[in-house]
CSV table of C-alpha atoms in Angstrom, one decimal:
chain,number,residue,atom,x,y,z
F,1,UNK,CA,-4.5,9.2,21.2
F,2,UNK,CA,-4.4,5.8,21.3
F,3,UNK,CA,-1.6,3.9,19.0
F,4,UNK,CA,-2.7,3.3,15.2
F,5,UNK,CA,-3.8,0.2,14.4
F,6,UNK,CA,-3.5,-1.5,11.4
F,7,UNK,CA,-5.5,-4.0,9.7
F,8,UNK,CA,-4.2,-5.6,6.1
F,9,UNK,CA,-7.3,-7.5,4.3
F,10,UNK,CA,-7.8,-10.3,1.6
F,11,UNK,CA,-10.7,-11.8,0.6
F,12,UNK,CA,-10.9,-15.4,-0.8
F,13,UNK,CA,-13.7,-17.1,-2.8
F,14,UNK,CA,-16.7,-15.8,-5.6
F,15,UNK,CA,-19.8,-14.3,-6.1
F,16,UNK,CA,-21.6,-17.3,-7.4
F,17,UNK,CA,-24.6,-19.3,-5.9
F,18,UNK,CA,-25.0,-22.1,-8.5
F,19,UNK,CA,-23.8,-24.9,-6.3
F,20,UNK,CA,-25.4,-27.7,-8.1
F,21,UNK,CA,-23.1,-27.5,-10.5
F,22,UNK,CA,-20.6,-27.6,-8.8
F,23,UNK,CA,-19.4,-23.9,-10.1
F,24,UNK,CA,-17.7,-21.5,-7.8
F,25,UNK,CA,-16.6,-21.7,-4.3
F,26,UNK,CA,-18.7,-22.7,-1.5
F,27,UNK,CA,-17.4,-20.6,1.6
F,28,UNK,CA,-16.2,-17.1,1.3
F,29,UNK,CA,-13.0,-15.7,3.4
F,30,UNK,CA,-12.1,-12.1,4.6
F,31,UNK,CA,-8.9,-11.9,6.8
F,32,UNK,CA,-7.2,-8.8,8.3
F,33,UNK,CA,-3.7,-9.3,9.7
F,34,UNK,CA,-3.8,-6.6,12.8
F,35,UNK,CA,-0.7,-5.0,13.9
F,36,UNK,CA,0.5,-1.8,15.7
F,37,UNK,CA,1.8,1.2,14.1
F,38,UNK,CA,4.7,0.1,16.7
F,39,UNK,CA,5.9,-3.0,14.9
F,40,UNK,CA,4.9,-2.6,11.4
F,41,UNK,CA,8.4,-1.7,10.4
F,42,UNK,CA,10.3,-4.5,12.4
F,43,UNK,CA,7.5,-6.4,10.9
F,44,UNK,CA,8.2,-5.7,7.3
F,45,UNK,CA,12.1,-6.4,7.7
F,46,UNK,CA,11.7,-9.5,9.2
F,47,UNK,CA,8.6,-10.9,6.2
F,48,UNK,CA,10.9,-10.1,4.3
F,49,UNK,CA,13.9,-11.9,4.9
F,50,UNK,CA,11.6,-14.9,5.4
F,51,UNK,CA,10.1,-14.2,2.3
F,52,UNK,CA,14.3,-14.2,0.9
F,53,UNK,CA,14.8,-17.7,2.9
F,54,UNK,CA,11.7,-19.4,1.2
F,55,UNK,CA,11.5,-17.6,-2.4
F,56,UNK,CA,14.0,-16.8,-5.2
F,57,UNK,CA,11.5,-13.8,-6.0
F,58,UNK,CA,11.6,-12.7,-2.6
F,59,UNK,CA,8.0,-12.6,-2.7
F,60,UNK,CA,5.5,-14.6,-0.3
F,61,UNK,CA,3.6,-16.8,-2.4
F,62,UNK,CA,1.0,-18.1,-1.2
F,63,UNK,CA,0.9,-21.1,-3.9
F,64,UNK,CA,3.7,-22.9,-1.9
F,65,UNK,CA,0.7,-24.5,0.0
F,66,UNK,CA,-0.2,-26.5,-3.1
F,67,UNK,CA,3.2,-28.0,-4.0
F,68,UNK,CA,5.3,-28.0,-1.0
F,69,UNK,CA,3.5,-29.1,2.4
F,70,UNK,CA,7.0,-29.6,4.2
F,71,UNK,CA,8.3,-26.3,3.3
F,72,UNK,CA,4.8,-24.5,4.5
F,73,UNK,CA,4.9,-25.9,8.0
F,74,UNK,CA,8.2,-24.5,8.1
F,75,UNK,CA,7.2,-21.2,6.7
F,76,UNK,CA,4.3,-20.9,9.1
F,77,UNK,CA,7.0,-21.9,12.0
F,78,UNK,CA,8.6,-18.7,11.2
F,79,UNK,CA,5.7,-16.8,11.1
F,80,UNK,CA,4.5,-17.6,14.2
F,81,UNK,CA,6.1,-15.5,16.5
F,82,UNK,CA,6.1,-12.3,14.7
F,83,UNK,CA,3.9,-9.2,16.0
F,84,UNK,CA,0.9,-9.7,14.1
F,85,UNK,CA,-2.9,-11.2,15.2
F,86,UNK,CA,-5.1,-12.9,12.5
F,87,UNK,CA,-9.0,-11.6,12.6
F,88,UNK,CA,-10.9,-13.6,9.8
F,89,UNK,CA,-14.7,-14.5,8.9
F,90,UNK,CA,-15.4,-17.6,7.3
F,91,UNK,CA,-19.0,-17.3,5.6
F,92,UNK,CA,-20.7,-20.6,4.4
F,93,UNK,CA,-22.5,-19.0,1.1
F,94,UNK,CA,-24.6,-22.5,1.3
F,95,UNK,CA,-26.1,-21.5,4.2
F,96,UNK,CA,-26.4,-18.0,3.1
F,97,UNK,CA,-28.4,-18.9,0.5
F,98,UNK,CA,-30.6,-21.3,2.7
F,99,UNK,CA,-31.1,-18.7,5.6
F,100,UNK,CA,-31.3,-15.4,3.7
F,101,UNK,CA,-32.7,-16.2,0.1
F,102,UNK,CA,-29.2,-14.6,-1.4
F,103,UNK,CA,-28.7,-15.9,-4.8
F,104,UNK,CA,-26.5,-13.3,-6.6
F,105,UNK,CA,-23.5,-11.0,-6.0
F,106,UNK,CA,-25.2,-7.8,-5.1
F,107,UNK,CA,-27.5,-8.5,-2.2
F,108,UNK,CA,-24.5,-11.0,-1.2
F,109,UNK,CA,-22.0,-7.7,-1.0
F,110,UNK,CA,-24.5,-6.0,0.9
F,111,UNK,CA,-25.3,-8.8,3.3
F,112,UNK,CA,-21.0,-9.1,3.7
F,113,UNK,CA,-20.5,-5.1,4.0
F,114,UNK,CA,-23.1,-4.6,6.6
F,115,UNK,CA,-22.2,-8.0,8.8
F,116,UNK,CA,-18.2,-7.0,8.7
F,117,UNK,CA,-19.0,-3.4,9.5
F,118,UNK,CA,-21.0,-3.4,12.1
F,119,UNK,CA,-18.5,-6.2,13.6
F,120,UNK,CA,-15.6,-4.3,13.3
F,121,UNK,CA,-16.7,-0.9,14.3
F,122,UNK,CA,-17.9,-2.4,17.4
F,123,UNK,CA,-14.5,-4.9,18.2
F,124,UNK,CA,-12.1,-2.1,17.2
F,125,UNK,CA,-12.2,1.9,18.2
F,126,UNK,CA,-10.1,2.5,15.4
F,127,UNK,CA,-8.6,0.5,12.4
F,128,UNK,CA,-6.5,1.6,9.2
F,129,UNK,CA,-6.8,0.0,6.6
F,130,UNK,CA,-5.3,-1.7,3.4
F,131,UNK,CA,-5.8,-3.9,0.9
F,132,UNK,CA,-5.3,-4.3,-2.6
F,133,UNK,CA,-8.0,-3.2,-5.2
F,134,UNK,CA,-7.9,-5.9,-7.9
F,135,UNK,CA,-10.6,-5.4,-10.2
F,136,UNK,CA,-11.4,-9.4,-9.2
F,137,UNK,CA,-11.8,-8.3,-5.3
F,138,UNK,CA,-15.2,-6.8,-5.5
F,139,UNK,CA,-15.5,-6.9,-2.0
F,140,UNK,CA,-13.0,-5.0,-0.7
F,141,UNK,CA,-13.7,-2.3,-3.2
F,142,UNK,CA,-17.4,-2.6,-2.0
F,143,UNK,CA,-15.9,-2.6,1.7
F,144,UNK,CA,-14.2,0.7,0.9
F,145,UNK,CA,-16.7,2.4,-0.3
F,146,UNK,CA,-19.2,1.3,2.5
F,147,UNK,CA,-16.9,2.5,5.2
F,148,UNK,CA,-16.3,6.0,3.3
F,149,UNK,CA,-20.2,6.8,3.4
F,150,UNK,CA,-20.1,5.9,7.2
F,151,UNK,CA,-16.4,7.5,8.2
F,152,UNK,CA,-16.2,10.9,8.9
F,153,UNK,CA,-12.4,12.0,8.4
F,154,UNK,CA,-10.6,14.7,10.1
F,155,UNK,CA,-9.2,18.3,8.8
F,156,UNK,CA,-6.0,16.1,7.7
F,157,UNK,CA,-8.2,13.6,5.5
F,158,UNK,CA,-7.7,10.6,8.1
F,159,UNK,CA,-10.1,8.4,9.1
F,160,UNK,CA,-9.3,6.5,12.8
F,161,UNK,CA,-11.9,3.7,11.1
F,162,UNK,CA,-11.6,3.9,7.2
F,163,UNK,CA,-8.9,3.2,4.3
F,164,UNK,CA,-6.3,6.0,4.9
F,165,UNK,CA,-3.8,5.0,1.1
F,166,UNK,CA,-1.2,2.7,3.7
F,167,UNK,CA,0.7,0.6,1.6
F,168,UNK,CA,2.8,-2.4,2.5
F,169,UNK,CA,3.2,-5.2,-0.5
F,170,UNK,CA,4.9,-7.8,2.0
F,171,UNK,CA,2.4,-7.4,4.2
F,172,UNK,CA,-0.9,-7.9,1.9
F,173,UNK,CA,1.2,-10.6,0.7
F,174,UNK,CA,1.0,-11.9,4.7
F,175,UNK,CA,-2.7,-11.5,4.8
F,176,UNK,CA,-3.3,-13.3,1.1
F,177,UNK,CA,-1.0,-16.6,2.6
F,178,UNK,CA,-2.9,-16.7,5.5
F,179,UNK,CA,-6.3,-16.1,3.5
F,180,UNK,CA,-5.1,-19.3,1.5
F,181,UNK,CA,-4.4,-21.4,4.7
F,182,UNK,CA,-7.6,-20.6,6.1
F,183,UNK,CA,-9.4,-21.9,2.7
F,184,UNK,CA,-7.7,-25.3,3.0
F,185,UNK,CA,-9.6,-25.7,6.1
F,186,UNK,CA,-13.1,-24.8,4.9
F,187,UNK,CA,-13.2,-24.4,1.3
F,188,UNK,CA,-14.1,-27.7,0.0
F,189,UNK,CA,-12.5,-27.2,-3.7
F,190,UNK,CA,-9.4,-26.9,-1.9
F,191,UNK,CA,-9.6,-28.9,1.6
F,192,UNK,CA,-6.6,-30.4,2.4
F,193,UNK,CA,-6.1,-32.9,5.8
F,194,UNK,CA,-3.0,-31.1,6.3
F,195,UNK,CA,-5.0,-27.7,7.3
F,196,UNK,CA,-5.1,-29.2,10.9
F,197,UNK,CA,-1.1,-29.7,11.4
F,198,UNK,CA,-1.2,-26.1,9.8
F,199,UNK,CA,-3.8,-24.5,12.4
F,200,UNK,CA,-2.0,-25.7,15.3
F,201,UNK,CA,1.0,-23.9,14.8
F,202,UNK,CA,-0.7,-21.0,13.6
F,203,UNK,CA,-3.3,-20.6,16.5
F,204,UNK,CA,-1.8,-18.3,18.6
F,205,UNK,CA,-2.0,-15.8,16.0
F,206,UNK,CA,-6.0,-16.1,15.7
F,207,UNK,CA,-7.8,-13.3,17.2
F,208,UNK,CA,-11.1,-14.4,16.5
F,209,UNK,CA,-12.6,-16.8,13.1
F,210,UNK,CA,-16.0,-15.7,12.8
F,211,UNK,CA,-18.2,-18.4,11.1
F,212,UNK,CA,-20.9,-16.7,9.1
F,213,UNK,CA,-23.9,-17.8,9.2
F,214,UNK,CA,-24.7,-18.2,13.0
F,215,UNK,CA,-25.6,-21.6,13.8
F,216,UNK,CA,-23.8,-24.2,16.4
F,217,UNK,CA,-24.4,-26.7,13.4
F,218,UNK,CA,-20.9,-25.4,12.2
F,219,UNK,CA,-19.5,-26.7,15.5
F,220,UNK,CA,-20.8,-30.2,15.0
F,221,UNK,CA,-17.6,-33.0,14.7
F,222,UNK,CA,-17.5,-36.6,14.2
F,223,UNK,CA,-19.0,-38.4,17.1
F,224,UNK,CA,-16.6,-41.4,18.6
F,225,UNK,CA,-18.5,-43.9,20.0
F,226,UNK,CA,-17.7,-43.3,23.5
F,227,UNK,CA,-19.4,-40.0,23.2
F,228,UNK,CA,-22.8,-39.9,24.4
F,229,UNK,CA,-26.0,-39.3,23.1
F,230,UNK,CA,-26.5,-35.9,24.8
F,231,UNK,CA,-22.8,-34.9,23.3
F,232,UNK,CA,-25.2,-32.0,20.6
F,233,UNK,CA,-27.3,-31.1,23.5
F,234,UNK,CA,-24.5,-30.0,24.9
F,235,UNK,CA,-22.7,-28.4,21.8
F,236,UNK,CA,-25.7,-26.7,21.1
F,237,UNK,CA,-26.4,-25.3,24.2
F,238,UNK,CA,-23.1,-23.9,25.1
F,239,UNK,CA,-22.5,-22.4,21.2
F,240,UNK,CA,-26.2,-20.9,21.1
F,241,UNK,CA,-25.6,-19.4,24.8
F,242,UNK,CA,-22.7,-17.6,23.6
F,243,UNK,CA,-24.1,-16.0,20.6
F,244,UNK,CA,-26.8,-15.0,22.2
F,245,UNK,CA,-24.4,-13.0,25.1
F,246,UNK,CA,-22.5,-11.7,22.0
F,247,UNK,CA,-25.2,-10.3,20.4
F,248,UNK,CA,-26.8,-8.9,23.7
F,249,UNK,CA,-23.5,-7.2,24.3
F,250,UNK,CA,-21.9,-6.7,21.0
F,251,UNK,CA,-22.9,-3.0,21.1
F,252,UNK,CA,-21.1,-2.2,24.9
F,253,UNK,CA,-18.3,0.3,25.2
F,254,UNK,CA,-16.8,-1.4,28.5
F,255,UNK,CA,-13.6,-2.5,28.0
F,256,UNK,CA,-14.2,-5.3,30.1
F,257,UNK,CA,-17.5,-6.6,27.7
F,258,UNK,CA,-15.7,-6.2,25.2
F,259,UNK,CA,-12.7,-8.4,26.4
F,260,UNK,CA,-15.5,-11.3,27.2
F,261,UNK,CA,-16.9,-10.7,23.4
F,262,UNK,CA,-13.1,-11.5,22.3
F,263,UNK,CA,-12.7,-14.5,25.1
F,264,UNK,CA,-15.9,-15.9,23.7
F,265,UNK,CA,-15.0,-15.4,19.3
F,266,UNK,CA,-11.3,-17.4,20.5
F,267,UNK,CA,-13.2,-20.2,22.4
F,268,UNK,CA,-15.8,-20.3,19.5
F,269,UNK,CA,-12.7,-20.9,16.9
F,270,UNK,CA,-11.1,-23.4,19.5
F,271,UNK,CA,-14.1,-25.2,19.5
F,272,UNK,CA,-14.4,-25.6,15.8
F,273,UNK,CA,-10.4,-26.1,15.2
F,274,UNK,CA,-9.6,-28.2,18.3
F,275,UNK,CA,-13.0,-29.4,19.8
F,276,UNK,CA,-11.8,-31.6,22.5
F,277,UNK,CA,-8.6,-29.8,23.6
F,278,UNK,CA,-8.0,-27.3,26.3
F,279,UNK,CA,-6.6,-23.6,25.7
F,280,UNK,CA,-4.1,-22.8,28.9
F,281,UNK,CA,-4.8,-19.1,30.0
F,282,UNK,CA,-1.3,-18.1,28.9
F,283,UNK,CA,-2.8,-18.7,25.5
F,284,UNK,CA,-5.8,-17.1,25.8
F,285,UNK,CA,-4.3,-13.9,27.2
F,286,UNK,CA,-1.5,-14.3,24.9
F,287,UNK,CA,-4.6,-13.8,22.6
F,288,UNK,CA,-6.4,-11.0,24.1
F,289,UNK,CA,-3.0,-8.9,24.7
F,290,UNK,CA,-2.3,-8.7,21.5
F,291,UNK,CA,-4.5,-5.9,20.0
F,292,UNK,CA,-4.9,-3.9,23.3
F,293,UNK,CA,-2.7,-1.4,24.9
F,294,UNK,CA,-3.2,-2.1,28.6
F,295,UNK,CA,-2.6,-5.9,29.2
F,296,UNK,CA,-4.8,-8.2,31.2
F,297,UNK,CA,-3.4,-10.4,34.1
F,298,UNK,CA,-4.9,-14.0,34.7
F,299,UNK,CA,-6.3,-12.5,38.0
F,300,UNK,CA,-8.7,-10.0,36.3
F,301,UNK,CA,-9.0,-12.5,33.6
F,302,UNK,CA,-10.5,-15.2,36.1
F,303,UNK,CA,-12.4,-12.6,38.1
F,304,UNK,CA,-13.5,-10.2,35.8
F,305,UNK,CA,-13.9,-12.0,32.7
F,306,UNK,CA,-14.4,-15.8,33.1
F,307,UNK,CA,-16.3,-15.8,36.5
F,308,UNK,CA,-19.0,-12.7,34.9
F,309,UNK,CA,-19.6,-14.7,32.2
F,310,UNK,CA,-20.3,-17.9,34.2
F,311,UNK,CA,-22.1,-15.8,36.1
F,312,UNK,CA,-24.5,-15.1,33.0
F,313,UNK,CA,-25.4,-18.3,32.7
F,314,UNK,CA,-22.6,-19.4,29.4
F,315,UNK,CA,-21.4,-22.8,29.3
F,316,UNK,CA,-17.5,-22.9,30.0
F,317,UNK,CA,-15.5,-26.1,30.4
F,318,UNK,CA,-12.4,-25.8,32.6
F,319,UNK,CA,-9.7,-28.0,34.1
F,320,UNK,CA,-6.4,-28.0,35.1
F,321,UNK,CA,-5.1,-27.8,31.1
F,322,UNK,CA,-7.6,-24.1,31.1
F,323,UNK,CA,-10.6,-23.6,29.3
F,324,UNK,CA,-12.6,-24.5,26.6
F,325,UNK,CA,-16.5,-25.0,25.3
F,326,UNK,CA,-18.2,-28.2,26.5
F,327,UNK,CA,-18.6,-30.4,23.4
F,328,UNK,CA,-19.8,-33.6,26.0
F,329,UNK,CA,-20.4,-34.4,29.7
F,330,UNK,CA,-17.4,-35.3,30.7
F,331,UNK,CA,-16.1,-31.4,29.7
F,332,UNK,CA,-19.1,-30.5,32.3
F,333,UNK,CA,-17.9,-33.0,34.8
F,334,UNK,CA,-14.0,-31.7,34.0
F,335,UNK,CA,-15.3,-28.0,35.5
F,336,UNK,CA,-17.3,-29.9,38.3
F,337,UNK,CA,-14.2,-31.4,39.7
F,338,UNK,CA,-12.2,-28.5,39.4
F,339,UNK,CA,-14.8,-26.2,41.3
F,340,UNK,CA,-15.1,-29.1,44.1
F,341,UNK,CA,-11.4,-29.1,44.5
F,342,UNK,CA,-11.8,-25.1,45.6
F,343,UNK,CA,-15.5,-25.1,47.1
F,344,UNK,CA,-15.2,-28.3,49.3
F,345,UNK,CA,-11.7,-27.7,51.2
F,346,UNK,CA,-13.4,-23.9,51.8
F,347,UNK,CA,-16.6,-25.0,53.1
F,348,UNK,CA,-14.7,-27.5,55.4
F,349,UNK,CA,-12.6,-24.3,56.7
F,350,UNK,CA,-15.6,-22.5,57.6
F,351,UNK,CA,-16.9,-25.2,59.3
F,352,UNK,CA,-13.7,-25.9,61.5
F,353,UNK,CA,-13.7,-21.7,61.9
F,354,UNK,CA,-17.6,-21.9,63.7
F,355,UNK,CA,-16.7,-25.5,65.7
F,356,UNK,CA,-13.6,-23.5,67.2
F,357,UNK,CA,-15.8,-20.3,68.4
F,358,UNK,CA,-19.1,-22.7,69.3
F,359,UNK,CA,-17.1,-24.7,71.6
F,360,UNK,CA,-15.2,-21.3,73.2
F,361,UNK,CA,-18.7,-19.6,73.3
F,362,UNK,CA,-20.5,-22.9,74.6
F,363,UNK,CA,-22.9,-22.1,71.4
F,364,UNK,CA,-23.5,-18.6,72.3
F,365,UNK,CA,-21.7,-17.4,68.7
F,366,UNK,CA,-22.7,-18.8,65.6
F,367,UNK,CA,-20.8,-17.0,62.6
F,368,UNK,CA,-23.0,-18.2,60.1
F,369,UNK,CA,-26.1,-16.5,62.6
F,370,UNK,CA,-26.6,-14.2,60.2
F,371,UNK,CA,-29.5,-14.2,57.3
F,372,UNK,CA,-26.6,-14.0,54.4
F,373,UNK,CA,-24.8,-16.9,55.7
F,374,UNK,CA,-28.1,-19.3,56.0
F,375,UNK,CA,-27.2,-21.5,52.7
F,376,UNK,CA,-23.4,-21.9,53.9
F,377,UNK,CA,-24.9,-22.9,57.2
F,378,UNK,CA,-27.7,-25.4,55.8
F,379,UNK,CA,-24.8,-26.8,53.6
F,380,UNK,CA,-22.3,-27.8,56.7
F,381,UNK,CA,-25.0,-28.8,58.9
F,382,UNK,CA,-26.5,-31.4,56.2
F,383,UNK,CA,-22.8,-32.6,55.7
F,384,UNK,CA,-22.9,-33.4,59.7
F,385,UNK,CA,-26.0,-35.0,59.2
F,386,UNK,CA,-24.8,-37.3,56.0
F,387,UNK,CA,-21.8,-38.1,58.8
């Protein structure tokens, strides 16, 4: 049996739709912090001496954020390191409304229940549970009681996907901090500029930000002038391409889909958070690592990952600073240099490799004779020609 996974949820935001007057939030936010059964007791000990360091109640409150900046980037410094991944969904209840006709709390639960269900149970084998059931938090008490109708536990009363009574205050005080950072990036009640200098030093703990509903308009940024005007072209070809493959896919039981499903969620939060920068692959597998048991190498990464997804037509940037979703040409042209640097110096191999055995054959062997070979050799021979 695989080791137990936990996952420790907080929900941010409300139930109400009456935007024009300005009541009630406009975005809602689930986050689970995932660790392993493995580290959730070094984990606890070392929260809570952070907790002691920051706190005189030795309790991680997540209200520092709204009266100390300073003191959060340090806190978030600290936590940064520690054995935990952050998978969140950030759910725009404008466009919910717009998209889906929701106007009140119930068909919103049930449009939430369904979405993070069928999500999870398809990213995760098997996920424990926890959160705490304040009467405000209707939807994790809604969430609970969706997943018990669907969870079938065993003779022992444990569910490998379900709520299983695991308790751990410091860390649902962990997943309520983070909830709150997250807000201050999308919320607009409570935006804050300082959400970006918070987000880069807590990105390698994001295992995927899932922006709810579907739509590469939430990947839109602030055009410079330099960009060009086929910049949303491009951003809206390379997001819509990737949803697509993740819905195509989202049901697979390879281990392998469902690493390129991850790859794509982390790029997809890159490209909102950090639109014009580079992930190196140490990051990225950093990333992937993190919730899995056997551990991916950049080789397979490259091979098996990257290459079949390129392969499937998606849109991925890459240079010598790694990878990233095109946003404007140049990220296009960034990929195209990188793949000449390889192809070209190959090609020009080959070519030296079938001078060598024409001239000691006087022609009589060709090594691109062959019917499989007849694009490699229409390729050298027009380069002779260009010469």
């Amino acid at each position: 049996m695989e080791e137990i996974q936990y996952a420790f949820i907080d929900e941010f935001g409300d139930y109400c739709f009456d935007f024009e007057k300005g009541n009630g939030s406009t975005h809602f936010i689930i986050v689970s912090i995932l660790l392993k059964e493995s580290n959730k007791e070094s984990l606890e000990s070392e929260l809570v001496q952070i907790s002691q360091k920051y706190f005189q109640s030795g309790t991680l409150d997540a209200n520092i954020l709204d009266h100390h900046p300073t003191q959060t980037m340090q806190l978030i410094n600290d936590l940064k390191d520690l054995p935990f991944s952050v998978y969140a969904y950030v759910i725009d209840k404008r466009k919910i409304r717009e998209e889906h006709g929701i106007l009140y709390k119930v068909p919103f639960l049930k449009y939430l229940n369904r979405q993070i269900y069928d999500d999870l149970n398809r990213t995760f084998e098997q996920l424990d549970f926890a959160a705490d059931e304040q009467e405000s938090k209707l939807f994790i008490r809604s969430f609970n009681h969706y997943i018990k109708t669907r969870s079938i536990p065993d003779l022992f009363n444990y569910s490998t996907f379900g709520f299983n009574q695991t308790r751990s205050d410091i860390l649902l005080q962990l997943a309520n901090f983070i909830t709150r950072i997250l807000a201050t990036g999308y919320e607009s009640t409570i935006y804050t500029d300082q959400y970006r200098s918070f987000s880069k030093i807590f990105k390698s703990k994001i295992a995927a930000v899932n922006l709810l509903p579907q739509d590469y308009k939430n990947f839109l940024f602030d055009y410079q002038p330099e960009h060009s005007k086929y910049d949303e072209i491009i951003i809206k070809q390379a997001v819509n391409l990737t949803y697509k493959y993740i819905e195509k896919h989202r049901k697979s039981e390879d281990d392998d889909e469902r690493l390129r499903l991850d790859f794509l969620k982390f790029l997809l939060f890159n490209l909102k958070e950090n639109p014009d920068e580079y992930v190196y692959t140490e990051e990225i597998l950093d990333n992937l690592n993190a919730i899995r048991d056997v551990k991916l190498n950049p080789h397979n990464f490259r091979s098996n990952i990257v290459s079949k997804l390129r392969d499937s037509g998606l849109l991925i940037a890459s240079s010598n600073k790694g990878y990233k979703l095109p946003v404007c040409l140049n990220d296009l042209y960034d990929f195209v240099n990188l793949s000449s640097l390889t192809i070209h110096p190959m090609i020009q191999r080959i070519a030296k490799c079938r001078d060598q055995i024409l001239l000691a054959t006087n022609h009589e062997i060709d090594i691109l004779e062959q019917k499989e070979y007849d694009y490699l050799k229409r390729i050298i021979d027009l380069g002779k020609m260009k010469i």
